[in-house]
Amino acid sequence: MAQSDFLYPQNPRRRQEVNHLHQQLLDCLSDSFQVTNKLTGVLNTHLGCRLAFIEMKSDGTIKENCDIIIQAMTKIQKELQKIDEALKDQLEPTLYRKLQDIKERETEKIAIVQKVISVILGEATSAASAVAVKLVGSSVTTGIISKLVSVLAHIGTSLLGSIGVAVLSLGIDMIIQAILGAVERTQLQAAIKSYEKHLEEFKAASANYLHAITEVATV
């Protein structure tokens, strides 16, 4: 038992809690890398994009890894914007508005995009129109991507951001030591609350992202 534990008897439990929270964060980060790469593969295959796959930086900080995902998702958003602009240019205004109408049936939207997708891409796969509709013609999907980017940015600038990813596999004492470089031991409880708040947002955004992209990848 650490000497300070006599003054703060809850610290051993808090150490265990911190370890658990960090593992959850690492799992969410890993999932976000995998799902982003899945989306990248879909875009490259069906919409003619040339996006690079990303890899988790095992010797980097949480912020550095959040930034890697954010940069990749920003590039994805730019590609989707290009396709959206091309659809707007190629379609009659009334047809383009139907793509943005949440009440319009998805099958109708796919039929609309099929009329021009080959012109936009030059050569299109059979699933290209459905992928375009699910990603470009869905404010839900674009909103989910934007939300995850926002959550990752908040995590990167929080206390979590300065912690190294590798330290998560080195044991509780190393994690606590890393955390105590940024906060006093007496603030450990406050730090845990901060982690819990960010994790709650991250888990929700990550789950929505996974669901949305899995749906797109199965068209």
C-alpha positions as a printed NumPy array, in Angstrom:
array([[  0.   ,   0.   ,   0.   ],
       [  1.306,   3.459,  -0.899],
       [  2.068,   5.793,   1.986],
       [ -0.579,   8.268,   0.836],
       [ -3.205,   5.526,   1.003],
       [ -3.227,   5.931,   4.793],
       [ -4.351,   9.525,   4.251],
       [ -6.66 ,   8.645,   1.344],
       [ -8.037,   5.141,   2.069],
       [-10.212,   5.226,  -1.076],
       [ -7.19 ,   5.503,  -3.361],
       [ -6.718,   1.728,  -3.907],
       [-10.313,   1.445,  -5.137],
       [ -9.857,   4.551,  -7.264],
       [ -6.726,   3.06 ,  -8.815],
       [ -8.73 ,   0.045,  -9.885],
       [-11.459,   2.309, -11.215],
       [ -8.97 ,   4.376, -13.216],
       [ -7.513,   1.219, -14.712],
       [-10.989,   0.062, -15.732],
       [-11.89 ,   3.438, -17.253],
       [ -8.662,   3.608, -19.237],
       [ -9.219,   0.151, -20.648],
       [-12.69 ,   1.17 , -21.775],
       [-11.239,   4.271, -23.41 ],
       [ -8.622,   2.214, -25.199],
       [-11.319,  -0.19 , -26.435],
       [-13.392,   2.714, -27.788],
       [-10.352,   4.201, -29.515],
       [ -9.498,   0.86 , -31.08 ],
       [-13.092,   0.441, -32.293],
       [-13.053,   3.914, -33.83 ],
       [ -9.878,   3.098, -35.772],
       [-11.412,  -0.141, -37.082],
       [-14.729,   1.432, -38.074],
       [-13.015,   4.382, -39.769],
       [-10.913,   1.953, -41.8  ],
       [-14.062,   0.026, -42.699],
       [-15.667,   3.251, -43.932],
       [-12.495,   4.12 , -45.83 ],
       [-12.624,   0.747, -47.586],
       [-16.259,   1.28 , -48.559],
       [-15.537,   4.737, -49.979],
       [-12.484,   3.55 , -51.898],
       [-14.318,   0.539, -53.326],
       [-17.664,   2.053, -54.244],
       [-17.184,   5.81 , -54.596],
       [-13.74 ,   5.938, -56.187],
       [-12.011,   7.657, -53.271],
       [ -8.303,   7.248, -52.556],
       [ -8.261,   7.555, -48.811],
       [ -5.455,   6.086, -46.694],
       [ -6.096,   3.6  , -43.919],
       [ -5.058,   4.635, -40.425],
       [ -3.2  ,   2.852, -37.658],
       [ -3.227,   3.346, -33.917],
       [ -0.012,   4.932, -32.622],
       [  0.944,   2.615, -29.773],
       [  3.686,   4.914, -28.502],
       [  1.574,   8.061, -28.783],
       [ -0.75 ,   9.859, -26.409],
       [ -4.519,   9.59 , -26.381],
       [ -4.682,  13.054, -27.946],
       [ -2.361,  12.025, -30.783],
       [ -4.536,   9.007, -31.53 ],
       [ -7.723,  11.069, -31.337],
       [ -6.138,  13.493, -33.805],
       [ -5.318,  10.654, -36.218],
       [ -8.98 ,   9.628, -36.308],
       [-10.186,  13.234, -36.547],
       [ -7.877,  13.926, -39.51 ],
       [ -9.08 ,  10.781, -41.282],
       [-12.727,  11.627, -40.662],
       [-12.18 ,  15.207, -41.84 ],
       [-10.815,  13.846, -45.135],
       [-13.814,  11.505, -45.371],
       [-16.181,  14.421, -44.809],
       [-14.458,  16.378, -47.597],
       [-14.876,  13.448, -49.998],
       [-18.556,  13.138, -49.098],
       [-18.981,  16.872, -49.639],
       [-17.451,  16.577, -53.113],
       [-19.898,  13.815, -54.024],
       [-22.785,  15.809, -52.592],
       [-21.789,  18.838, -54.687],
       [-21.507,  16.645, -57.793],
       [-24.995,  15.248, -57.189],
       [-26.314,  18.776, -56.778],
       [-24.729,  19.789, -60.097],
       [-25.981,  16.753, -62.01 ],
       [-29.53 ,  16.488, -60.666],
       [-32.499,  18.731, -61.24 ],
       [-33.199,  20.852, -58.136],
       [-36.422,  18.975, -57.347],
       [-34.643,  15.602, -57.453],
       [-31.733,  16.845, -55.358],
       [-34.155,  18.134, -52.71 ],
       [-35.697,  14.665, -52.547],
       [-32.301,  13.299, -51.52 ],
       [-32.309,  15.632, -48.529],
       [-35.897,  14.847, -47.575],
       [-35.956,  12.483, -44.576],
       [-39.512,  11.473, -45.462],
       [-38.504,  10.236, -48.909],
       [-38.102,   6.47 , -49.228],
       [-34.536,   5.217, -49.483],
       [-35.349,   3.127, -52.547],
       [-36.556,   6.269, -54.319],
       [-33.367,   8.094, -53.378],
       [-31.233,   5.243, -54.707],
       [-33.157,   5.318, -57.999],
       [-32.466,   9.054, -58.288],
       [-28.723,   8.675, -57.661],
       [-28.447,   5.767, -60.103],
       [-29.357,   8.143, -62.921],
       [-26.159,  10.164, -62.502],
       [-23.689,   8.143, -60.422],
       [-21.832,   6.774, -63.463],
       [-21.437,  10.305, -64.815],
       [-19.978,  11.435, -61.483],
       [-17.639,   8.483, -60.898],
       [-16.918,   7.475, -64.481],
       [-17.419,   3.849, -63.514],
       [-19.684,   2.8  , -60.654],
       [-20.218,  -0.452, -58.746],
       [-23.718,  -1.846, -58.343],
       [-23.74 ,  -0.719, -54.71 ],
       [-22.396,   2.788, -55.368],
       [-25.81 ,   4.47 , -55.442],
       [-26.91 ,   2.876, -52.161],
       [-23.624,   3.825, -50.479],
       [-23.94 ,   7.406, -51.726],
       [-27.499,   7.66 , -50.425],
       [-26.621,   6.264, -47.01 ],
       [-23.609,   8.535, -46.597],
       [-24.365,  11.68 , -48.581],
       [-28.148,  11.666, -48.589],
       [-28.461,  10.95 , -44.885],
       [-28.212,  13.803, -42.42 ],
       [-28.297,  11.148, -39.696],
       [-25.03 ,   9.542, -40.838],
       [-23.26 ,  12.842, -41.429],
       [-24.462,  14.03 , -38.034],
       [-23.09 ,  10.893, -36.35 ],
       [-19.68 ,  11.437, -37.942],
       [-19.627,  15.088, -36.872],
       [-20.62 ,  14.135, -33.326],
       [-17.795,  11.625, -32.996],
       [-15.29 ,  14.17 , -34.29 ],
       [-16.514,  16.615, -31.652],
       [-16.274,  14.039, -28.849],
       [-12.747,  13.016, -29.889],
       [-11.675,  16.66 , -29.946],
       [-12.985,  17.154, -26.402],
       [-11.176,  14.048, -25.168],
       [ -7.938,  15.182, -26.796],
       [ -7.988,  18.529, -24.991],
       [ -9.053,  17.042, -21.643],
       [ -6.904,  15.513, -18.915],
       [ -7.147,  12.219, -20.81 ],
       [ -5.305,  13.637, -23.794],
       [ -1.88 ,  13.758, -22.165],
       [ -1.893,  10.093, -21.12 ],
       [  0.133,   7.765, -23.308],
       [ -1.663,   4.852, -24.947],
       [  1.18 ,   2.433, -24.103],
       [  0.889,   3.16 , -20.386],
       [ -2.519,   1.502, -20.386],
       [ -0.878,  -1.9  , -20.703],
       [  1.802,  -1.298, -18.071],
       [ -0.341,  -1.657, -14.973],
       [ -2.244,   0.481, -12.518],
       [  0.78 ,   2.106, -10.856],
       [  2.094,   3.38 , -14.189],
       [ -1.331,   4.758, -15.09 ],
       [ -1.639,   6.538, -11.751],
       [  1.888,   7.908, -12.112],
       [  1.009,   9.291, -15.541],
       [ -2.177,  10.851, -14.234],
       [ -0.426,  12.38 , -11.229],
       [  1.883,  14.211, -13.596],
       [ -1.132,  16.346, -14.458],
       [ -3.142,  16.383, -11.224],
       [ -2.551,  16.143,  -7.508],
       [ -3.33 ,  12.867,  -5.766],
       [ -6.171,  14.547,  -3.869],
       [ -7.808,  15.347,  -7.203],
       [ -7.93 ,  11.733,  -8.324],
       [-11.638,  11.448,  -7.608],
       [-12.391,  14.557,  -9.664],
       [-10.298,  13.13 , -12.492],
       [-12.3  ,   9.898, -12.432],
       [-15.535,  11.865, -12.778],
       [-14.07 ,  13.649, -15.772],
       [-13.118,  10.324, -17.362],
       [-16.578,   8.923, -16.743],
       [-18.196,  11.916, -18.414],
       [-16.008,  11.707, -21.516],
       [-16.371,   7.947, -21.724],
       [-20.148,   8.175, -21.568],
       [-20.15 ,  10.553, -24.542],
       [-17.492,   8.556, -26.393],
       [-19.288,   5.222, -25.943],
       [-22.571,   6.635, -27.23 ],
       [-20.975,   8.365, -30.229],
       [-18.805,   5.333, -30.999],
       [-21.779,   2.938, -30.852],
       [-23.827,   5.136, -33.207],
       [-20.862,   5.417, -35.567],
       [-20.342,   1.647, -35.586],
       [-24.033,   0.993, -36.276],
       [-24.236,   3.554, -39.093],
       [-21.067,   2.436, -40.886],
       [-21.883,  -1.269, -40.481],
       [-25.196,  -0.578, -42.203],
       [-23.418,   1.211, -45.041],
       [-20.829,  -1.567, -45.407],
       [-23.494,  -4.239, -45.839],
       [-25.295,  -2.697, -48.838]])
